[in-house]
XYZ file of C-alpha atoms in Angstrom:
740
model
C -59.052 -9.739 -15.143
C -56.563 -7.390 -16.834
C -54.638 -7.164 -13.571
C -54.413 -10.993 -13.388
C -53.047 -11.208 -16.939
C -50.400 -8.581 -16.143
C -49.398 -10.537 -13.014
C -49.181 -13.789 -14.905
C -47.021 -12.177 -17.603
C -44.720 -10.701 -14.919
C -44.431 -14.122 -13.174
C -43.568 -15.786 -16.450
C -40.776 -13.225 -17.058
C -39.318 -13.976 -13.601
C -39.447 -17.757 -14.004
C -38.158 -18.232 -17.548
C -34.296 -17.994 -17.494
C -33.588 -17.164 -21.120
C -31.106 -15.143 -23.071
C -34.023 -13.310 -24.612
C -34.744 -11.468 -21.385
C -32.658 -8.363 -21.962
C -33.292 -4.738 -21.294
C -34.314 -2.830 -24.431
C -31.105 -0.747 -24.329
C -28.807 -3.785 -23.873
C -27.263 -5.630 -26.865
C -28.947 -8.913 -27.639
C -26.664 -11.999 -27.965
C -26.836 -15.788 -28.273
C -24.251 -18.167 -26.788
C -22.831 -21.595 -27.573
C -20.055 -23.899 -26.216
C -17.599 -24.958 -28.971
C -14.196 -26.526 -29.433
C -12.513 -29.798 -28.505
C -14.724 -30.997 -25.625
C -14.347 -33.851 -23.139
C -18.020 -33.528 -22.032
C -20.989 -31.806 -23.684
C -21.550 -29.224 -20.993
C -18.159 -27.494 -21.466
C -16.335 -25.683 -24.207
C -15.095 -22.393 -25.636
C -17.540 -19.519 -25.032
C -18.727 -18.163 -28.399
C -21.122 -15.218 -28.861
C -23.442 -14.432 -31.812
C -23.622 -10.652 -32.134
C -24.316 -8.337 -35.060
C -24.726 -11.290 -37.455
C -21.347 -12.890 -36.583
C -19.936 -15.504 -34.206
C -16.982 -14.561 -32.098
C -15.172 -15.407 -28.815
C -14.503 -13.968 -25.339
C -11.028 -13.038 -24.006
C -9.900 -14.532 -20.699
C -8.659 -11.144 -19.249
C -10.424 -10.473 -15.952
C -12.884 -13.331 -16.602
C -14.115 -15.003 -13.381
C -16.309 -17.796 -12.013
C -19.078 -15.192 -11.732
C -18.935 -14.594 -15.511
C -18.900 -18.400 -16.003
C -22.065 -18.683 -13.886
C -23.864 -16.087 -16.066
C -22.738 -17.988 -19.303
C -23.942 -21.354 -18.000
C -27.290 -20.101 -16.737
C -27.880 -18.306 -20.035
C -27.369 -21.664 -21.763
C -29.926 -23.370 -19.443
C -27.516 -25.034 -16.933
C -27.938 -24.549 -13.182
C -24.474 -23.081 -12.772
C -20.715 -23.226 -13.544
C -18.132 -25.589 -12.083
C -15.063 -23.804 -13.412
C -13.629 -21.727 -16.233
C -10.420 -22.220 -18.277
C -8.178 -19.547 -19.818
C -5.698 -19.729 -22.753
C -7.795 -21.480 -25.432
C -7.978 -24.790 -23.591
C -10.663 -25.878 -25.959
C -8.766 -24.696 -29.075
C -8.513 -21.315 -30.696
C -11.710 -19.809 -32.029
C -12.168 -17.846 -35.256
C -13.566 -14.480 -36.223
C -14.025 -11.503 -33.884
C -13.134 -11.455 -30.206
C -16.390 -9.812 -29.121
C -15.713 -9.224 -25.420
C -12.642 -8.380 -23.304
C -12.197 -7.476 -19.612
C -15.573 -8.864 -18.666
C -16.707 -8.149 -15.114
C -19.899 -9.889 -13.851
C -21.415 -9.951 -10.410
C -23.005 -13.349 -11.140
C -26.579 -12.115 -11.024
C -26.877 -10.824 -14.589
C -29.418 -12.404 -16.895
C -27.015 -12.363 -19.915
C -23.252 -11.966 -20.489
C -24.199 -8.860 -22.514
C -25.309 -7.213 -19.259
C -21.870 -7.551 -17.618
C -19.387 -4.703 -17.698
C -16.703 -4.932 -20.416
C -14.668 -2.822 -22.873
C -17.651 -2.985 -25.171
C -18.369 -5.286 -28.129
C -15.463 -5.692 -30.495
C -13.088 -3.655 -28.319
C -10.166 -6.066 -27.442
C -6.402 -6.289 -27.542
C -6.471 -10.150 -27.217
C -5.524 -12.967 -29.592
C -7.452 -16.256 -30.003
C -4.800 -17.926 -27.837
C -6.622 -16.178 -24.968
C -10.108 -17.520 -25.729
C -11.970 -18.431 -22.544
C -13.850 -21.690 -21.892
C -16.262 -22.803 -19.188
C -17.335 -26.053 -17.523
C -21.005 -25.968 -16.589
C -22.965 -28.095 -14.149
C -24.498 -31.100 -15.927
C -27.882 -30.271 -14.400
C -30.416 -28.204 -16.360
C -32.573 -25.359 -14.981
C -36.101 -26.772 -14.419
C -38.524 -24.974 -16.702
C -35.812 -23.432 -18.898
C -37.228 -22.212 -22.194
C -35.033 -21.879 -25.242
C -35.650 -18.696 -27.232
C -33.921 -17.788 -30.431
C -33.774 -14.041 -30.039
C -32.021 -13.142 -33.287
C -33.703 -14.194 -36.548
C -30.466 -14.486 -38.415
C -28.561 -16.431 -35.684
C -29.904 -19.781 -36.898
C -26.650 -20.800 -38.570
C -24.349 -22.316 -35.936
C -26.779 -21.999 -32.970
C -26.818 -25.192 -30.930
C -29.868 -26.986 -29.420
C -30.536 -26.191 -25.783
C -33.405 -28.160 -24.152
C -33.952 -29.301 -20.611
C -34.344 -33.026 -21.261
C -34.804 -35.633 -24.005
C -36.768 -38.890 -23.860
C -38.103 -41.691 -26.060
C -41.786 -42.203 -25.110
C -42.841 -45.765 -25.805
C -46.337 -46.576 -27.020
C -48.655 -48.063 -24.408
C -48.112 -51.685 -25.549
C -44.291 -51.269 -25.359
C -44.080 -49.316 -22.138
C -43.226 -52.347 -19.938
C -40.279 -53.317 -22.125
C -36.847 -52.679 -20.629
C -34.955 -50.958 -22.042
C -37.282 -48.723 -24.043
C -35.676 -48.728 -27.543
C -38.481 -47.271 -29.699
C -41.117 -44.607 -29.455
C -41.982 -40.901 -30.052
C -39.143 -38.537 -29.433
C -39.956 -35.777 -26.953
C -37.912 -32.770 -25.740
C -38.623 -30.825 -22.539
C -38.646 -27.084 -23.115
C -40.237 -24.416 -20.901
C -41.256 -27.240 -18.490
C -43.409 -29.016 -21.115
C -42.777 -32.145 -23.137
C -42.989 -31.409 -26.874
C -42.724 -33.493 -30.080
C -40.496 -32.658 -33.015
C -41.876 -32.419 -36.554
C -40.334 -35.102 -38.801
C -40.405 -33.103 -42.102
C -36.631 -32.350 -41.820
C -35.661 -35.419 -39.719
C -33.008 -37.924 -40.782
C -31.206 -41.063 -39.469
C -28.187 -39.001 -38.326
C -30.452 -37.224 -35.866
C -31.770 -40.540 -34.662
C -28.197 -41.867 -34.208
C -27.413 -38.990 -31.819
C -30.697 -39.514 -29.843
C -29.996 -43.292 -29.568
C -26.451 -42.559 -28.367
C -27.755 -40.280 -25.630
C -30.188 -43.018 -24.492
C -27.354 -45.572 -24.197
C -27.722 -47.360 -27.566
C -24.959 -47.809 -30.102
C -27.064 -47.423 -33.203
C -30.403 -46.584 -34.824
C -32.607 -48.724 -37.086
C -35.601 -48.390 -39.384
C -39.087 -49.285 -38.173
C -42.709 -49.790 -39.264
C -44.215 -46.305 -39.420
C -47.828 -47.454 -39.978
C -48.878 -47.918 -36.284
C -47.203 -44.628 -35.320
C -49.080 -42.737 -38.062
C -52.327 -44.161 -36.754
C -51.446 -43.185 -33.159
C -50.342 -39.710 -34.189
C -53.570 -39.015 -36.031
C -55.578 -39.712 -32.837
C -53.387 -37.766 -30.417
C -53.240 -34.077 -29.598
C -49.782 -32.817 -30.595
C -47.610 -30.125 -29.050
C -44.711 -29.435 -31.382
C -41.344 -27.830 -30.446
C -40.752 -24.736 -32.553
C -37.565 -25.843 -34.325
C -36.065 -28.613 -36.458
C -32.713 -30.174 -35.679
C -29.572 -30.737 -37.848
C -27.130 -33.343 -36.503
C -24.204 -34.612 -38.528
C -24.309 -37.963 -36.648
C -20.972 -37.849 -34.809
C -22.187 -35.607 -31.923
C -22.191 -37.092 -28.459
C -25.214 -35.097 -27.343
C -28.185 -33.146 -28.824
C -26.695 -29.965 -27.341
C -23.878 -30.247 -29.886
C -26.323 -30.442 -32.840
C -27.211 -27.309 -34.784
C -30.656 -25.711 -34.630
C -32.627 -26.068 -37.869
C -35.353 -23.936 -39.311
C -38.202 -22.511 -37.271
C -41.411 -24.497 -37.452
C -44.434 -22.303 -38.163
C -47.099 -22.986 -35.516
C -50.528 -23.412 -37.164
C -52.458 -25.270 -34.478
C -53.603 -28.659 -35.722
C -52.083 -27.911 -39.134
C -48.515 -27.577 -37.706
C -46.186 -30.095 -39.430
C -48.969 -30.664 -42.028
C -46.773 -32.770 -44.292
C -45.367 -34.906 -41.489
C -45.934 -36.307 -37.984
C -44.033 -36.441 -34.677
C -40.521 -37.945 -34.907
C -40.255 -41.592 -34.005
C -36.842 -43.080 -33.012
C -35.937 -46.762 -32.986
C -32.575 -47.851 -31.463
C -30.481 -51.067 -31.489
C -29.452 -52.096 -27.941
C -25.982 -53.439 -27.206
C -25.510 -57.087 -26.458
C -25.457 -56.664 -22.659
C -28.839 -54.854 -22.606
C -30.579 -56.770 -25.367
C -33.817 -58.581 -24.536
C -33.285 -62.173 -23.338
C -34.194 -63.608 -26.822
C -30.806 -62.703 -28.283
C -28.701 -63.684 -25.261
C -28.790 -67.322 -26.490
C -26.539 -66.310 -29.420
C -23.871 -65.170 -27.037
C -23.933 -68.595 -25.318
C -24.078 -70.570 -28.512
C -21.259 -68.852 -30.397
C -17.879 -67.695 -29.223
C -17.739 -63.903 -29.222
C -14.996 -62.585 -31.521
C -11.830 -61.475 -29.669
C -12.516 -57.793 -28.960
C -9.925 -55.258 -29.952
C -10.924 -52.671 -27.324
C -11.943 -53.061 -23.674
C -12.579 -51.000 -20.543
C -10.774 -51.616 -17.223
C -10.867 -50.124 -13.712
C -14.282 -48.461 -13.878
C -16.802 -48.795 -11.051
C -19.937 -48.866 -13.193
C -20.764 -50.620 -16.484
C -19.838 -48.436 -19.467
C -16.858 -46.703 -17.851
C -13.194 -47.435 -17.521
C -9.656 -47.070 -18.792
C -9.475 -47.655 -22.557
C -7.196 -50.511 -23.577
C -6.499 -51.807 -27.090
C -5.105 -55.107 -28.415
C -2.124 -54.994 -30.674
C 0.011 -57.923 -31.687
C -1.549 -60.124 -29.048
C -0.846 -57.719 -26.159
C -3.182 -55.280 -24.384
C -1.960 -51.740 -23.991
C -3.372 -48.281 -23.108
C -4.186 -45.122 -25.078
C -2.433 -41.765 -24.363
C -4.751 -38.824 -23.579
C -3.144 -36.290 -25.979
C -6.028 -34.854 -28.156
C -8.480 -37.248 -26.350
C -12.000 -35.819 -26.747
C -15.660 -36.804 -26.543
C -15.976 -37.619 -30.243
C -13.176 -40.222 -29.980
C -14.541 -41.513 -26.654
C -17.968 -42.011 -28.409
C -16.385 -44.312 -30.969
C -15.098 -46.470 -28.066
C -18.457 -46.453 -26.365
C -20.454 -47.451 -29.478
C -17.927 -50.125 -30.387
C -18.438 -51.749 -26.992
C -22.290 -51.771 -27.268
C -22.962 -48.597 -25.249
C -24.348 -45.250 -26.354
C -22.313 -42.041 -26.927
C -19.760 -40.877 -24.424
C -20.794 -38.850 -21.350
C -17.244 -37.850 -20.752
C -13.719 -38.331 -22.127
C -11.385 -38.705 -19.149
C -7.663 -37.851 -19.142
C -4.759 -38.115 -16.656
C -5.386 -41.782 -15.686
C -8.669 -40.880 -13.880
C -9.597 -44.596 -13.987
C -6.258 -45.814 -12.674
C -2.976 -46.538 -14.464
C -2.695 -49.415 -16.849
C 0.332 -51.713 -17.376
C 2.206 -52.794 -20.491
C 2.794 -50.601 -23.610
C 0.959 -47.391 -24.611
C -0.295 -48.475 -28.010
C -1.945 -45.297 -29.344
C -1.340 -41.557 -29.024
C -2.802 -38.386 -30.536
C -5.863 -40.356 -31.634
C -8.239 -38.593 -34.045
C -11.596 -40.059 -35.032
C -14.283 -38.771 -37.375
C -16.909 -40.274 -35.116
C -18.226 -42.792 -37.669
C -15.555 -45.431 -37.308
C -16.698 -48.916 -36.236
C -13.671 -49.303 -33.951
C -11.099 -47.135 -32.256
C -8.544 -49.193 -34.106
C -9.750 -47.594 -37.373
C -8.970 -44.031 -36.146
C -5.861 -42.148 -37.127
C -3.137 -41.990 -34.489
C 0.510 -40.932 -34.467
C 2.710 -44.095 -34.323
C 5.829 -41.963 -33.994
C 4.694 -40.046 -30.950
C 6.660 -41.464 -27.991
C 7.140 -40.507 -24.403
C 3.606 -41.069 -23.015
C 3.514 -42.574 -19.534
C 0.665 -44.443 -17.803
C -0.064 -41.221 -15.869
C -1.714 -40.059 -19.158
C -3.927 -43.092 -19.706
C -7.228 -42.172 -21.389
C -10.593 -43.373 -20.106
C -14.320 -42.978 -20.899
C -17.772 -42.777 -19.268
C -20.464 -43.959 -21.670
C -24.247 -43.419 -21.745
C -25.992 -46.712 -20.829
C -29.711 -47.516 -21.103
C -32.114 -46.893 -18.229
C -32.601 -50.501 -16.996
C -34.261 -49.592 -13.597
C -31.831 -51.956 -11.803
C -31.593 -49.613 -8.820
C -35.397 -49.836 -8.179
C -35.139 -53.566 -7.034
C -32.491 -52.997 -4.349
C -31.850 -50.576 -1.502
C -29.514 -49.953 1.417
C -31.296 -49.425 4.750
C -30.224 -48.057 8.097
C -26.817 -46.687 7.134
C -25.296 -43.442 8.355
C -25.026 -42.248 4.732
C -26.415 -43.290 1.341
C -23.233 -45.366 0.620
C -23.773 -47.983 3.407
C -26.458 -50.100 5.004
C -28.293 -53.440 5.215
C -28.985 -54.876 1.744
C -32.779 -55.183 1.039
C -34.154 -56.609 -2.199
C -37.555 -56.642 -3.726
C -38.510 -60.365 -3.723
C -41.582 -62.460 -4.292
C -43.470 -63.892 -1.338
C -46.913 -65.500 -1.487
C -47.394 -64.115 -4.981
C -46.613 -60.462 -4.230
C -43.488 -58.365 -4.273
C -42.142 -57.416 -0.802
C -38.904 -55.931 0.532
C -36.716 -58.360 2.427
C -33.137 -59.053 3.453
C -30.383 -61.168 1.977
C -28.881 -64.161 3.927
C -25.279 -63.356 4.910
C -24.006 -66.983 4.596
C -21.210 -66.880 2.042
C -21.621 -63.086 1.681
C -18.336 -61.468 0.619
C -16.610 -58.793 -1.416
C -17.765 -60.064 -4.818
C -21.386 -59.972 -3.745
C -20.987 -56.486 -2.218
C -19.323 -55.282 -5.488
C -22.420 -56.239 -7.510
C -24.754 -54.464 -5.045
C -22.711 -51.236 -5.211
C -22.574 -51.393 -8.965
C -26.351 -52.035 -9.279
C -27.069 -48.981 -7.113
C -24.552 -46.782 -8.981
C -22.479 -46.308 -5.786
C -19.115 -47.393 -7.164
C -17.041 -50.166 -5.598
C -17.557 -52.105 -2.421
C -15.346 -51.113 0.448
C -16.733 -53.669 2.870
C -19.040 -56.735 2.964
C -20.787 -57.268 6.297
C -22.248 -60.602 7.562
C -23.806 -58.939 10.609
C -25.698 -55.675 10.622
C -26.492 -55.089 14.341
C -25.700 -51.355 14.121
C -27.961 -50.619 11.168
C -31.613 -50.414 12.073
C -33.263 -51.353 8.785
C -36.969 -51.436 8.016
C -38.424 -53.914 10.547
C -41.085 -54.946 8.043
C -38.271 -56.115 5.759
C -36.465 -58.319 8.267
C -37.493 -61.645 6.623
C -34.965 -63.250 4.260
C -36.106 -63.242 0.676
C -32.747 -64.269 -0.953
C -30.177 -66.789 0.078
C -27.168 -68.738 -1.247
C -25.906 -65.723 -3.180
C -22.690 -66.394 -5.139
C -21.395 -63.737 -7.567
C -18.424 -63.679 -9.924
C -18.308 -59.920 -9.571
C -19.130 -59.066 -13.198
C -22.960 -59.299 -12.857
C -25.113 -56.179 -13.384
C -27.597 -57.140 -10.639
C -27.749 -59.346 -7.614
C -30.550 -61.346 -9.300
C -28.076 -62.398 -12.024
C -25.836 -64.087 -9.417
C -26.285 -67.686 -8.457
C -28.834 -67.984 -5.583
C -31.381 -70.390 -4.155
C -34.368 -68.988 -6.003
C -37.751 -69.382 -4.377
C -36.557 -71.958 -1.813
C -34.786 -69.739 0.689
C -32.405 -71.519 3.025
C -30.897 -69.356 5.878
C -30.441 -71.060 9.255
C -29.417 -67.940 11.134
C -32.159 -65.782 9.582
C -32.296 -62.118 8.609
C -32.659 -59.127 10.860
C -29.318 -58.339 12.516
C -27.717 -61.240 10.657
C -28.622 -59.967 7.200
C -26.025 -58.978 4.608
C -24.738 -55.405 4.522
C -22.328 -53.363 2.401
C -20.434 -50.025 2.388
C -19.567 -48.569 -0.990
C -16.962 -46.118 -2.262
C -16.426 -44.313 -5.615
C -12.697 -45.238 -5.722
C -10.710 -48.383 -5.165
C -7.079 -49.617 -5.130
C -5.727 -51.839 -7.879
C -2.687 -54.050 -7.038
C -0.418 -55.289 -9.855
C 2.569 -57.599 -9.404
C 5.664 -56.608 -11.465
C 6.151 -59.634 -13.619
C 9.618 -58.451 -14.841
C 11.023 -58.340 -11.287
C 9.864 -61.930 -10.675
C 11.545 -63.109 -13.867
C 14.782 -61.278 -13.203
C 15.127 -62.400 -9.533
C 14.232 -66.106 -9.623
C 16.942 -68.549 -8.443
C 17.396 -71.779 -6.451
C 18.894 -72.081 -2.992
C 19.582 -75.246 -1.011
C 19.232 -74.420 2.646
C 19.700 -76.730 5.707
C 16.694 -77.576 7.844
C 18.359 -76.262 10.978
C 18.427 -72.779 9.382
C 14.762 -72.962 8.512
C 13.238 -73.562 11.953
C 11.379 -70.284 12.079
C 10.119 -70.654 8.539
C 9.000 -74.266 9.295
C 6.952 -73.118 12.310
C 5.199 -70.551 10.088
C 4.274 -73.309 7.536
C 6.504 -71.850 4.797
C 7.778 -75.345 3.760
C 6.093 -78.259 2.074
C 4.508 -81.087 4.125
C 7.481 -83.419 3.739
C 9.550 -81.020 5.850
C 7.648 -82.220 8.907
C 9.511 -85.535 8.803
C 12.835 -84.223 7.394
C 16.147 -84.753 9.209
C 17.485 -81.510 10.770
C 20.724 -81.926 8.822
C 18.984 -82.323 5.479
C 18.565 -79.588 2.935
C 15.471 -78.051 1.349
C 15.509 -76.686 -2.192
C 13.897 -73.317 -2.355
C 12.788 -71.387 -5.491
C 13.363 -67.806 -4.405
C 12.164 -64.573 -6.054
C 11.204 -60.972 -5.232
C 7.666 -59.606 -5.177
C 7.224 -55.994 -6.115
C 3.452 -55.050 -5.829
C 2.282 -51.711 -7.220
C -0.901 -49.847 -6.306
C -2.114 -48.453 -9.684
C -5.639 -47.663 -8.462
C -7.329 -44.506 -7.228
C -7.235 -45.094 -3.467
C -4.783 -46.664 -0.932
C -4.854 -50.419 -0.313
C -5.658 -50.928 3.352
C -6.006 -54.268 5.182
C -9.477 -55.138 6.481
C -8.261 -56.338 9.873
C -7.934 -53.778 12.627
C -4.417 -53.464 14.243
C -5.665 -55.230 17.383
C -6.031 -58.457 15.349
C -2.693 -58.290 13.484
C -0.357 -61.247 14.043
C 3.303 -60.975 15.148
C 5.722 -62.957 12.963
C 9.055 -63.898 14.459
C 10.650 -64.690 11.100
C 10.059 -61.205 9.799
C 10.093 -59.444 13.199
C 6.983 -57.363 12.478
C 3.195 -57.596 12.495
C 1.302 -59.014 9.505
C -1.999 -57.279 8.772
C -3.180 -59.951 6.229
C -2.763 -63.639 6.923
C -3.313 -64.587 3.316
C -2.035 -61.911 1.047
C -0.502 -63.972 -1.698
C -0.488 -67.538 -3.029
C 2.763 -68.884 -4.417
C 2.321 -72.061 -6.438
C 4.272 -74.248 -8.925
C 1.991 -76.102 -11.260
C 2.217 -78.626 -14.056
C 1.287 -77.561 -17.542
C -2.300 -78.862 -17.087
C -2.741 -76.731 -13.983
C -2.129 -79.344 -11.201
C -0.225 -78.046 -8.201
C 3.074 -79.816 -7.780
C 4.505 -77.509 -5.039
C 2.138 -75.371 -3.049
C 4.351 -72.536 -2.081
C 2.450 -71.221 0.569
C -0.193 -68.775 1.481
C 2.107 -65.934 2.359
C 1.133 -63.277 4.889
C 2.543 -59.794 4.477
C 3.219 -56.643 6.338
C 2.058 -53.975 3.897
C 4.174 -50.847 3.534
C 5.422 -48.310 0.996
C 8.960 -49.440 0.056
C 9.272 -47.010 -2.811
C 6.980 -44.352 -4.416
C 6.784 -42.555 -7.720
C 8.380 -39.116 -7.810
C 6.392 -36.544 -5.882
C 4.445 -39.130 -3.814
C 5.019 -39.279 -0.042
C 5.298 -42.661 1.747
C 2.434 -43.174 4.220
C 2.818 -46.704 5.496
C 5.641 -48.522 7.246
C 5.783 -51.768 9.288
C 8.272 -50.687 11.928
C 7.061 -49.818 15.423
C 3.512 -51.171 14.882
C 3.009 -48.471 12.210
C -0.035 -48.083 9.948
C -0.023 -50.606 7.115
C -1.112 -50.289 3.509
C 0.142 -49.384 0.018
C -0.366 -45.802 -1.162
C -1.500 -45.026 -4.704
C 1.603 -44.656 -6.844
C 3.804 -46.678 -4.421
C 4.926 -50.284 -4.233
C 5.655 -52.862 -1.551
C 8.780 -55.006 -2.244
C 9.362 -58.305 -0.472
C 13.006 -59.178 -1.445
C 14.040 -62.600 -2.555
C 16.406 -63.010 0.400
C 13.871 -62.745 3.268
C 12.260 -65.708 4.976
C 9.233 -67.352 3.322
C 9.751 -65.439 0.034
C 9.977 -68.785 -1.801
C 8.384 -72.049 -2.957
C 9.713 -75.267 -1.484
C 10.438 -77.474 -4.534
C 12.441 -80.174 -2.717
C 10.094 -82.935 -3.903
C 9.547 -81.607 -7.480
C 10.871 -83.708 -10.392
C 12.641 -82.152 -13.403
C 10.278 -80.905 -16.128
C 8.305 -77.932 -17.473
C 6.137 -76.018 -15.049
C 4.138 -72.826 -14.478
C 5.083 -70.520 -11.632
C 1.948 -68.669 -10.463
C 1.603 -65.849 -7.953
C -1.867 -64.492 -6.961
C -2.274 -61.301 -4.904
C -5.247 -60.766 -2.560
C -6.494 -64.277 -3.596
C -9.519 -64.306 -1.235
C -10.652 -60.874 -2.441
C -10.472 -59.802 1.188
C -9.955 -56.224 0.073
C -11.967 -54.714 -2.802
C -10.095 -53.667 -5.907
C -11.117 -51.978 -9.197
C -9.606 -54.900 -11.217
C -8.908 -58.393 -10.101
C -7.863 -59.722 -13.481
C -4.365 -58.309 -13.097
C -3.900 -59.916 -9.597
C -2.512 -63.120 -11.100
C 0.998 -63.579 -12.639
C 2.266 -66.590 -14.533
C 5.741 -67.619 -15.772
C 7.013 -70.557 -17.751
C 9.587 -72.471 -15.708
C 11.960 -75.295 -16.762
C 13.704 -77.447 -14.077
C 16.485 -79.842 -14.875
C 17.089 -81.053 -11.370
C 19.867 -78.530 -10.744
C 18.802 -75.216 -12.280
C 15.535 -73.375 -12.832
C 14.879 -71.202 -15.896
C 11.977 -68.739 -15.526
C 10.801 -66.891 -18.660
C 7.750 -65.371 -20.415
C 6.353 -63.950 -17.133
C 3.161 -61.996 -17.724
C 0.347 -60.469 -15.649
C -3.212 -61.709 -16.028
C -5.245 -59.924 -18.666
C -2.201 -58.403 -20.444
C -2.294 -60.885 -23.414
C -5.062 -61.764 -25.848
C -7.372 -64.630 -24.935
C -5.903 -66.744 -27.672
C -2.418 -66.230 -26.263
C -3.688 -66.942 -22.736
C -5.456 -70.075 -23.915
C -2.359 -71.420 -25.686
C -0.208 -70.624 -22.730
C 2.304 -72.169 -22.043
C 3.032 -71.954 -25.760
C 2.846 -68.121 -25.552
C 2.551 -67.474 -29.227
C 2.552 -63.774 -30.138
C -0.542 -63.970 -32.285
C -1.163 -61.184 -34.815
C -4.699 -60.334 -33.741
C -4.989 -56.618 -34.412
C -7.169 -57.116 -37.525
C -10.793 -58.041 -38.021
C-alpha cells in the first residue's frame, strides 16, 4: 500500500508541469508576460525572485529558453522570441543575463546564466516571447512563493460558463456558473471577492461585449444542493484586460471542505450578446428600426469578428495606422462591434491594405471607451501608408455552426463535397446540397461557417470526391446567398420541399477553401483624370464591332458614320493577401484579335452609363481582359504577363492597367442625349473569382454631357463613403457624421 502511494506521488510529479517543481538547491521563481501585447500569450518575460519583479536580458537568449518560459507558464511551447524590449522597457532589476537553456529544463531558474542579479544590460535589452496559444493538458498552477501574490497573473488551462440544466440548450450560452480548469479538473471560484469587472473580462473571452446583473436566487438554491470544488485563489481584474491571463491573482482561498467560501457561493456570470448573436426575439428590432450609421467597421477578414479596422470621419471611411496598436485598443473595437475582447491585434496590413485616407495614428485607449473614436490619437502624426493598416481578431461566441455542416471526400480538410445536417421523415440526417445555382457566394458562406477562411472554388460536380454514400440524397436545394450570412441555413433555399432534377451524389455541390484571398480595387482617380470623348469612324472599328464593344445601333450604322466613344483608363490594384488568378484553365482562354493576346476572363468588368435613377442608358460592354502585372509597388516582382501565352493574374501589391487608347476601353455613347449621368465600372461582376471584399469592386462617377463634351467628377469606390453620402449620391454631400 505504501509502495503504491509512493508510485502515485512520483507519477503526479512527472505529469504536473509547474514552476513549483524545482530542485531544493535551485532558486525558486515565478514568471509572467507583461508589456504592450498584441495577443495574450506573448509579452516581456518578467521574473519574481527574492521578493521583487525584474526582467531578463536578451544576450544569448534562444528559442530553447523561450520554450522553457512558455512551458513554465502552462503553454505547450514557444513560437518565437523577440529582443530589444519589443514589448516596452521593464522596470526594476534585470534578474538574468546570458541565459543558456537546452529546452528540457523545468524552470528558467534551472538554465545556466551569470546568476541572479548579475547583468551588464539595460532595459532596452529586455527579452520577450511569443508562446503557442495551446495550453498544456492537466497543467496545475502553483504559487510557490507566499509573497509573490502582488503582480502574479492568473494561469489556468481553460475557462467556461456552465449553464444550468434548463438553459443548456440555449445558443449561445450567456449565463451560468464560472469554472476554470486547473490540474485537469474543473473548479468553481468563490464569489466573496468577485466584482463586475471580473465578469466583464470573462464575458469578453466568451465572445460577449458586456456583462449584466442577474437573479441570484435560483443559483443560490442550486449551489446549496451541489458538491463544490473551489479553485484556491480569488481574481483581481481591472476590466480592460482582453484575457483572464492578464488579470492579477488575488488572495489564497483557505480550503475548509464544505465550509470553503462560507460567506459566499460559486461565481455566476451573465453576459450580454452582440446583436448578431442575440436570440431571435431581439432580431425584430434590427428589422423594424434603421441601425445607426456605425463609426467603425471591419473589412477583409475571412471569419466573422476579424478584419482591417476602418473608421468614418467627415463622411469618408479610412484606416488606422498600426503605431502603438495593441490588444487593449483592439478590444475596444471588438466590443464596440458587438463581439467579445480581442484575440489578437494585427499590424502590417495583415488583413489586406485599405484605400482612402489613414484617419488615426498612435491610438491609445484605456479599454473602457464605448468607441474607438473616443480614444486618444495623434492628429499631427503623418506619413503612415496602407502597408501599416491595423486589424483585429475578436473573440466570438460558440454558436456550434460548424456542427451542422461538413466537407466530405476531399484530399485535405479544406475541400470536399458539402454535406449538411437536414431533416428527413422527422429525423436529422446528413445529405448533400443541390448544385443548381451553386457559386462563389454560396461557397464563401460554407467556408466561413466551417472556419476555413474564404472560398477558392465552387464546384457543381464532385465526381472525384467520394463522399459518404449514405449521405448522397439531396436535403437542401435552391440555395442563394448574398455572401454575408453566417450559415448556409440563413441563405435563401427551398426549405422542406427539395427540388433538384439532376440529384445529388456526383452532382452535389462542393467547395475548396483558403485562408487568404485577393482584393481588387479600381483606382477611381485614374478614371476621373483620363476620361474624354472621341469620335471614331465605323471603318476603324471593325475589330471592336466584331467583339461586341459597340452599342446595338452600330449593327445598322453606315461604314462612313462615326461613333462617339467615352474613353478612360482602368487601373486595377490587388490589395489582398493572395494573387488574383483566373478560374479558367489556359486551354479555354480566348484569342482576341483587337488586343492581339489571349483573354483569361470573358467578363472581367462591366462598363455602364446610367441615368440618375439607375437606368442604363449606354451599356458599355462586358469587357474581357488579359490579366497581367503592369506595375508593382517597390520591392515586388512582376509575375504575370500576357505576351507569349504567359501566365495571367495580378500579384499582391501590383496593378493591371488598361490604357484609355486601346480598343474596347470605352463606352459607346453615340445614342445618348445631353444630361446628367452616372458612370459605373464593376470589376469581377459575376464573382467568378473569390475576393476578401466585394464592396470595393464598384466605382461610380458623376458625369455631365452637353452633346459635345463630357465632364466626369466625384469618382469614388464603393464602400468608401458613409451610407448617407452613398444614398444621396449623386448629390455627394460631405456629411459631418463623425459624432454620435
